[in-house]
Amino acid sequence: MAKRFDVVVIGAGPAGYVAAIRCAQLGLNTACVDQWTSDAGKASLGGTCLNVGCIPSKALLDSSGHYHRVQHQLQSHGIRIDGAVMDVKAMLARKEKIVSTLTKGIAGLFKHNQVISIHGHGQMLAKDQVKVSMHEGEEVLHAANVILATGSAPIELAIAPFDGKRIVDSTGALSFKQVPKRLGIVGAGVIGLELGSVWGRLGSKVVILETLPTLLPSVDQQIAKDAERQFKQQELDIRLGATVKGAKSAADAVNVSYADNDGDHQLKVDHLVIAVGRRPYTEDLFGPEAGVELDDRGFIRVDEHCRTSAANVYAVGDVVRGPMLAHKGSEEGNAVAELIAGQSAQVNYEVIPWVIYTHPEIAWVGHTEQDLQKEKIPYNAGVFPFAATGRALAAEDTAGRVKILAHKHTDEILGVHIIGAQASELIAEVVVAMEFSASAEDIARTVHAHPTLSEAVHEAALAVNKRAIHRAN
Ligand code: FAD
Ligand code: NAD
């Protein structure tokens, strides 16, 4: 007899596993079907984020950051370490250990919450039936509700197809066995900048080819310009307005041809990483009766509550509209579980933080200055540099600034943009503030510990109304 569940979730990335756990917490009989298989041939929960995304990339950013500090930043503290070497094998093993700890952690959470975890490929046959193809055969599950959380996959370029060795996607770039002498990256987006930083810090000569004429066009442009200057100092060679015409792997290199305003160029690199975005992943997900519509870009079409066109079928995470971010997917998963359980829940899409984990880090939430100008929303801007804070000076990490944009008449915070050390952590304060519709004055009147980097947030809030203390307004 077919197994019956209140909820079947397809996909155990941060959107799907959070949805499954929350459903189980709310007393719903829940199964989660996921097909991810590790290189060792084992089921590995956590999706892209834990296996080949957020976590392994941050592990390498931390390792390469330590190496870079030893090489270039500790001398001024009076620390000299001669002859430091990077053991790439040990670095990769550490990364794998972190991935394994976390993916096993999800399995443990499933067990603890009594989520039935099934390793296999899920396919929606009809609105209440999910076929699971496993190693051992097939099974049809009956589900009162289905949550689709199948995530995304890297976009491939026809002119430079992946060969898994020299022309690779982000997954390949997380596992180079040695530091490439010359590394080419197509796309100066989040992945290009993060993984370019990793290998650049370890000694690769990194060239990033970006088709657009502007770096990070959706980021506040004052911050993006700061970032561009910082990356230049780090010798990340970012070539804007560069259109790749083709790439061919040879025995010992990849030959890349590209064109920019100055004409046609050739580039020879050891590896080429294609990082031009990701696409929703729905391969073999629907049987003919599923009744779930996709939009014209291949995303599962959903309303503001993540309901698809089929009754009792929801979709969350990268496979639906909105930013492809782990925390956005997790919040959608959580909200859908609560809706299924009869509660009211919603995601505030206006206040989703973004972080780019380069050094300095870049973090933002809400409107950019160019958005406000375009929409003709009157605003005041408060800007404060980290170089004017004692903590950043003590840490010898002074690059960057905090910028707060608040409505000119109501003082409500409309956007916050940070480039600097620990920007990923500093942004949380203003996300909470914006969630509560705080004004710049609310932050300005909040006591911030001294000496901390968060004082730059405090001072930027004061600067909105020209009251910064440690700098001329
Ligand atoms: P996924 O994590 O992609 O999970 C989907 C799961 O569904 C996978 O396990 C897949 O195997 C499974 N699946 C698919 N189809 C089926 C099927 N038919 N049957 C069974 N299982 C199926 N985001 C951040 O917020 N912060 C970061 O720092 C960050 N860093 C990143 C770094 C890199 C290199 C990459 C590639 C991405 C990064 N992201 C980051 C993005 C983040 O990984 C994604 O936004 C997030 O993983 C999306 O979660 P998801 O649950 O929607 O999908
Ligand atoms: P992206 O959208 O961030 O950047 C892709 C870049 O490639 C863009 O700048 C685009 O203009 C450029 N591009 C597109 N086609 C090109 C071409 N033919 N030649 C040259 N450049 C080209 O995408 P990504 O870096 O691949 O990352 C995918 C997604 O993964 C991100 O959008 C983000 O949602 C997620 N991610 C998030 C984090 C994080 O939160 N820190 C880290 C990594 C990935």
mmCIF file of N, CA, C and O in Angstrom, residues 175-224:
data_model
loop_
_atom_site.group_PDB
_atom_site.id
_atom_site.type_symbol
_atom_site.label_atom_id
_atom_site.label_comp_id
_atom_site.label_asym_id
_atom_site.label_seq_id
_atom_site.Cartn_x
_atom_site.Cartn_y
_atom_site.Cartn_z
ATOM 1 N N SER A 175 37.454 22.758 -5.792
ATOM 2 C CA SER A 175 38.223 21.530 -5.582
ATOM 3 C C SER A 175 39.497 21.433 -6.417
ATOM 4 O O SER A 175 39.963 20.318 -6.641
ATOM 5 N N PHE A 176 40.051 22.562 -6.892
ATOM 6 C CA PHE A 176 41.323 22.458 -7.614
ATOM 7 C C PHE A 176 42.362 21.810 -6.696
ATOM 8 O O PHE A 176 42.515 22.232 -5.542
ATOM 9 N N LYS A 177 43.075 20.829 -7.237
ATOM 10 C CA LYS A 177 44.017 20.081 -6.381
ATOM 11 C C LYS A 177 45.280 20.890 -6.098
ATOM 12 O O LYS A 177 46.009 20.619 -5.160
ATOM 13 N N GLN A 178 45.588 21.832 -6.974
ATOM 14 C CA GLN A 178 46.692 22.752 -6.690
ATOM 15 C C GLN A 178 46.301 24.156 -7.120
ATOM 16 O O GLN A 178 45.322 24.315 -7.861
ATOM 17 N N VAL A 179 47.076 25.122 -6.663
ATOM 18 C CA VAL A 179 46.734 26.505 -6.986
ATOM 19 C C VAL A 179 47.041 26.758 -8.459
ATOM 20 O O VAL A 179 48.194 26.613 -8.881
ATOM 21 N N PRO A 180 46.020 27.097 -9.274
ATOM 22 C CA PRO A 180 46.315 27.368 -10.681
ATOM 23 C C PRO A 180 47.207 28.601 -10.800
ATOM 24 O O PRO A 180 46.987 29.576 -10.088
ATOM 25 N N LYS A 181 48.198 28.512 -11.670
ATOM 26 C CA LYS A 181 49.063 29.708 -11.837
ATOM 27 C C LYS A 181 48.250 30.848 -12.449
ATOM 28 O O LYS A 181 48.344 31.987 -12.028
ATOM 29 N N ARG A 182 47.431 30.472 -13.465
ATOM 30 C CA ARG A 182 46.610 31.484 -14.136
ATOM 31 C C ARG A 182 45.161 30.990 -14.088
ATOM 32 O O ARG A 182 44.874 29.880 -14.546
ATOM 33 N N LEU A 183 44.294 31.802 -13.537
ATOM 34 C CA LEU A 183 42.886 31.387 -13.436
ATOM 35 C C LEU A 183 42.010 32.409 -14.153
ATOM 36 O O LEU A 183 42.068 33.605 -13.846
ATOM 37 N N GLY A 184 41.204 31.929 -15.096
ATOM 38 C CA GLY A 184 40.239 32.798 -15.769
ATOM 39 C C GLY A 184 38.859 32.550 -15.166
ATOM 40 O O GLY A 184 38.524 31.422 -14.811
ATOM 41 N N ILE A 185 38.091 33.616 -15.016
ATOM 42 C CA ILE A 185 36.711 33.469 -14.522
ATOM 43 C C ILE A 185 35.817 34.269 -15.452
ATOM 44 O O ILE A 185 36.136 35.421 -15.785
ATOM 45 N N VAL A 186 34.726 33.679 -15.887
ATOM 46 C CA VAL A 186 33.755 34.423 -16.698
ATOM 47 C C VAL A 186 32.613 34.800 -15.766
ATOM 48 O O VAL A 186 31.935 33.926 -15.212
ATOM 49 N N GLY A 187 32.416 36.123 -15.576
ATOM 50 C CA GLY A 187 31.358 36.606 -14.689
ATOM 51 C C GLY A 187 31.935 37.196 -13.415
ATOM 52 O O GLY A 187 32.537 36.481 -12.620
ATOM 53 N N ALA A 188 31.772 38.516 -13.229
ATOM 54 C CA ALA A 188 32.247 39.173 -12.000
ATOM 55 C C ALA A 188 31.074 39.363 -11.048
ATOM 56 O O ALA A 188 30.853 40.447 -10.501
ATOM 57 N N GLY A 189 30.264 38.300 -10.877
ATOM 58 C CA GLY A 189 29.168 38.342 -9.910
ATOM 59 C C GLY A 189 29.666 37.806 -8.578
ATOM 60 O O GLY A 189 30.875 37.826 -8.289
ATOM 61 N N VAL A 190 28.727 37.312 -7.786
ATOM 62 C CA VAL A 190 29.073 36.881 -6.428
ATOM 63 C C VAL A 190 30.074 35.730 -6.452
ATOM 64 O O VAL A 190 31.091 35.749 -5.741
ATOM 65 N N ILE A 191 29.818 34.728 -7.278
ATOM 66 C CA ILE A 191 30.706 33.556 -7.294
ATOM 67 C C ILE A 191 32.076 33.941 -7.854
ATOM 68 O O ILE A 191 33.117 33.569 -7.300
ATOM 69 N N GLY A 192 32.080 34.685 -8.953
ATOM 70 C CA GLY A 192 33.355 35.086 -9.560
ATOM 71 C C GLY A 192 34.230 35.833 -8.557
ATOM 72 O O GLY A 192 35.434 35.569 -8.458
ATOM 73 N N LEU A 193 33.629 36.753 -7.800
ATOM 74 C CA LEU A 193 34.416 37.554 -6.858
ATOM 75 C C LEU A 193 34.864 36.722 -5.659
ATOM 76 O O LEU A 193 36.000 36.839 -5.204
ATOM 77 N N GLU A 194 33.963 35.853 -5.150
ATOM 78 C CA GLU A 194 34.354 35.061 -3.972
ATOM 79 C C GLU A 194 35.429 34.037 -4.338
ATOM 80 O O GLU A 194 36.462 33.932 -3.671
ATOM 81 N N LEU A 195 35.190 33.279 -5.397
ATOM 82 C CA LEU A 195 36.168 32.225 -5.735
ATOM 83 C C LEU A 195 37.429 32.818 -6.355
ATOM 84 O O LEU A 195 38.529 32.278 -6.182
ATOM 85 N N GLY A 196 37.299 33.961 -7.042
ATOM 86 C CA GLY A 196 38.491 34.675 -7.528
ATOM 87 C C GLY A 196 39.350 35.102 -6.341
ATOM 88 O O GLY A 196 40.582 35.012 -6.382
ATOM 89 N N SER A 197 38.698 35.556 -5.255
ATOM 90 C CA SER A 197 39.441 35.959 -4.054
ATOM 91 C C SER A 197 40.182 34.767 -3.450
ATOM 92 O O SER A 197 41.348 34.873 -3.069
ATOM 93 N N VAL A 198 39.489 33.632 -3.360
ATOM 94 C CA VAL A 198 40.122 32.441 -2.757
ATOM 95 C C VAL A 198 41.435 32.131 -3.467
ATOM 96 O O VAL A 198 42.507 32.074 -2.848
ATOM 97 N N TRP A 199 41.372 31.934 -4.778
ATOM 98 C CA TRP A 199 42.569 31.447 -5.489
ATOM 99 C C TRP A 199 43.580 32.567 -5.682
ATOM 100 O O TRP A 199 44.787 32.322 -5.678
ATOM 101 N N GLY A 200 43.088 33.810 -5.797
ATOM 102 C CA GLY A 200 43.999 34.952 -5.897
ATOM 103 C C GLY A 200 44.853 35.079 -4.627
ATOM 104 O O GLY A 200 46.059 35.307 -4.691
ATOM 105 N N ARG A 201 44.223 34.903 -3.452
ATOM 106 C CA ARG A 201 44.976 35.003 -2.194
ATOM 107 C C ARG A 201 46.030 33.910 -2.087
ATOM 108 O O ARG A 201 47.035 34.068 -1.407
ATOM 109 N N LEU A 202 45.767 32.784 -2.743
ATOM 110 C CA LEU A 202 46.715 31.662 -2.657
ATOM 111 C C LEU A 202 47.799 31.769 -3.718
ATOM 112 O O LEU A 202 48.679 30.912 -3.782
ATOM 113 N N GLY A 203 47.696 32.782 -4.593
ATOM 114 C CA GLY A 203 48.794 33.008 -5.535
ATOM 115 C C GLY A 203 48.430 32.936 -7.006
ATOM 116 O O GLY A 203 49.291 33.184 -7.859
ATOM 117 N N SER A 204 47.184 32.570 -7.344
ATOM 118 C CA SER A 204 46.801 32.541 -8.768
ATOM 119 C C SER A 204 46.801 33.954 -9.337
ATOM 120 O O SER A 204 46.440 34.904 -8.644
ATOM 121 N N LYS A 205 47.148 34.044 -10.606
ATOM 122 C CA LYS A 205 46.956 35.309 -11.312
ATOM 123 C C LYS A 205 45.538 35.233 -11.881
ATOM 124 O O LYS A 205 45.267 34.440 -12.788
ATOM 125 N N VAL A 206 44.622 36.005 -11.294
ATOM 126 C CA VAL A 206 43.197 35.860 -11.634
ATOM 127 C C VAL A 206 42.754 36.953 -12.609
ATOM 128 O O VAL A 206 42.995 38.135 -12.370
ATOM 129 N N VAL A 207 42.143 36.524 -13.704
ATOM 130 C CA VAL A 207 41.531 37.477 -14.636
ATOM 131 C C VAL A 207 40.029 37.178 -14.679
ATOM 132 O O VAL A 207 39.631 36.028 -14.919
ATOM 133 N N ILE A 208 39.207 38.193 -14.413
ATOM 134 C CA ILE A 208 37.751 38.000 -14.457
ATOM 135 C C ILE A 208 37.194 38.784 -15.642
ATOM 136 O O ILE A 208 37.420 39.994 -15.755
ATOM 137 N N LEU A 209 36.485 38.076 -16.507
ATOM 138 C CA LEU A 209 35.893 38.715 -17.693
ATOM 139 C C LEU A 209 34.412 38.939 -17.422
ATOM 140 O O LEU A 209 33.670 37.986 -17.143
ATOM 141 N N GLU A 210 34.004 40.185 -17.469
ATOM 142 C CA GLU A 210 32.608 40.529 -17.162
ATOM 143 C C GLU A 210 32.012 41.260 -18.365
ATOM 144 O O GLU A 210 32.568 42.250 -18.821
ATOM 145 N N THR A 211 30.874 40.771 -18.799
ATOM 146 C CA THR A 211 30.282 41.325 -20.014
ATOM 147 C C THR A 211 29.738 42.751 -19.821
ATOM 148 O O THR A 211 29.769 43.569 -20.736
ATOM 149 N N LEU A 212 29.258 43.058 -18.604
ATOM 150 C CA LEU A 212 28.666 44.387 -18.376
ATOM 151 C C LEU A 212 29.761 45.446 -18.209
ATOM 152 O O LEU A 212 30.857 45.133 -17.750
ATOM 153 N N PRO A 213 29.435 46.690 -18.506
ATOM 154 C CA PRO A 213 30.445 47.747 -18.368
ATOM 155 C C PRO A 213 30.655 48.197 -16.922
ATOM 156 O O PRO A 213 31.584 48.918 -16.622
ATOM 157 N N THR A 214 29.744 47.791 -16.015
ATOM 158 C CA THR A 214 29.802 48.247 -14.617
ATOM 159 C C THR A 214 29.938 47.044 -13.709
ATOM 160 O O THR A 214 29.266 46.034 -13.921
ATOM 161 N N LEU A 215 30.758 47.182 -12.658
ATOM 162 C CA LEU A 215 30.871 46.099 -11.683
ATOM 163 C C LEU A 215 29.677 46.165 -10.724
ATOM 164 O O LEU A 215 29.321 47.247 -10.256
ATOM 165 N N LEU A 216 29.092 45.023 -10.440
ATOM 166 C CA LEU A 216 28.001 44.883 -9.468
ATOM 167 C C LEU A 216 26.928 45.959 -9.647
ATOM 168 O O LEU A 216 26.691 46.792 -8.757
ATOM 169 N N PRO A 217 26.254 45.977 -10.808
ATOM 170 C CA PRO A 217 25.307 47.058 -11.084
ATOM 171 C C PRO A 217 24.129 47.126 -10.120
ATOM 172 O O PRO A 217 23.541 48.197 -9.952
ATOM 173 N N SER A 218 23.783 46.006 -9.451
ATOM 174 C CA SER A 218 22.627 46.089 -8.553
ATOM 175 C C SER A 218 23.029 46.521 -7.146
ATOM 176 O O SER A 218 22.173 46.696 -6.277
ATOM 177 N N VAL A 219 24.335 46.693 -6.910
ATOM 178 C CA VAL A 219 24.812 47.146 -5.598
ATOM 179 C C VAL A 219 24.839 48.680 -5.622
ATOM 180 O O VAL A 219 25.019 49.287 -6.684
ATOM 181 N N ASP A 220 24.676 49.311 -4.459
ATOM 182 C CA ASP A 220 24.804 50.773 -4.390
ATOM 183 C C ASP A 220 26.137 51.164 -5.047
ATOM 184 O O ASP A 220 27.195 50.617 -4.706
ATOM 185 N N GLN A 221 26.078 52.093 -5.980
ATOM 186 C CA GLN A 221 27.255 52.328 -6.828
ATOM 187 C C GLN A 221 28.430 52.949 -6.077
ATOM 188 O O GLN A 221 29.576 52.749 -6.461
ATOM 189 N N GLN A 222 28.174 53.691 -4.997
ATOM 190 C CA GLN A 222 29.298 54.207 -4.207
ATOM 191 C C GLN A 222 30.073 53.031 -3.589
ATOM 192 O O GLN A 222 31.315 53.006 -3.600
ATOM 193 N N ILE A 223 29.333 52.058 -3.123
ATOM 194 C CA ILE A 223 29.947 50.879 -2.505
ATOM 195 C C ILE A 223 30.632 50.025 -3.581
ATOM 196 O O ILE A 223 31.741 49.512 -3.390
ATOM 197 N N ALA A 224 29.966 49.894 -4.731
ATOM 198 C CA ALA A 224 30.548 49.088 -5.821
ATOM 199 C C ALA A 224 31.870 49.703 -6.293
ATOM 200 O O ALA A 224 32.832 48.984 -6.594
#
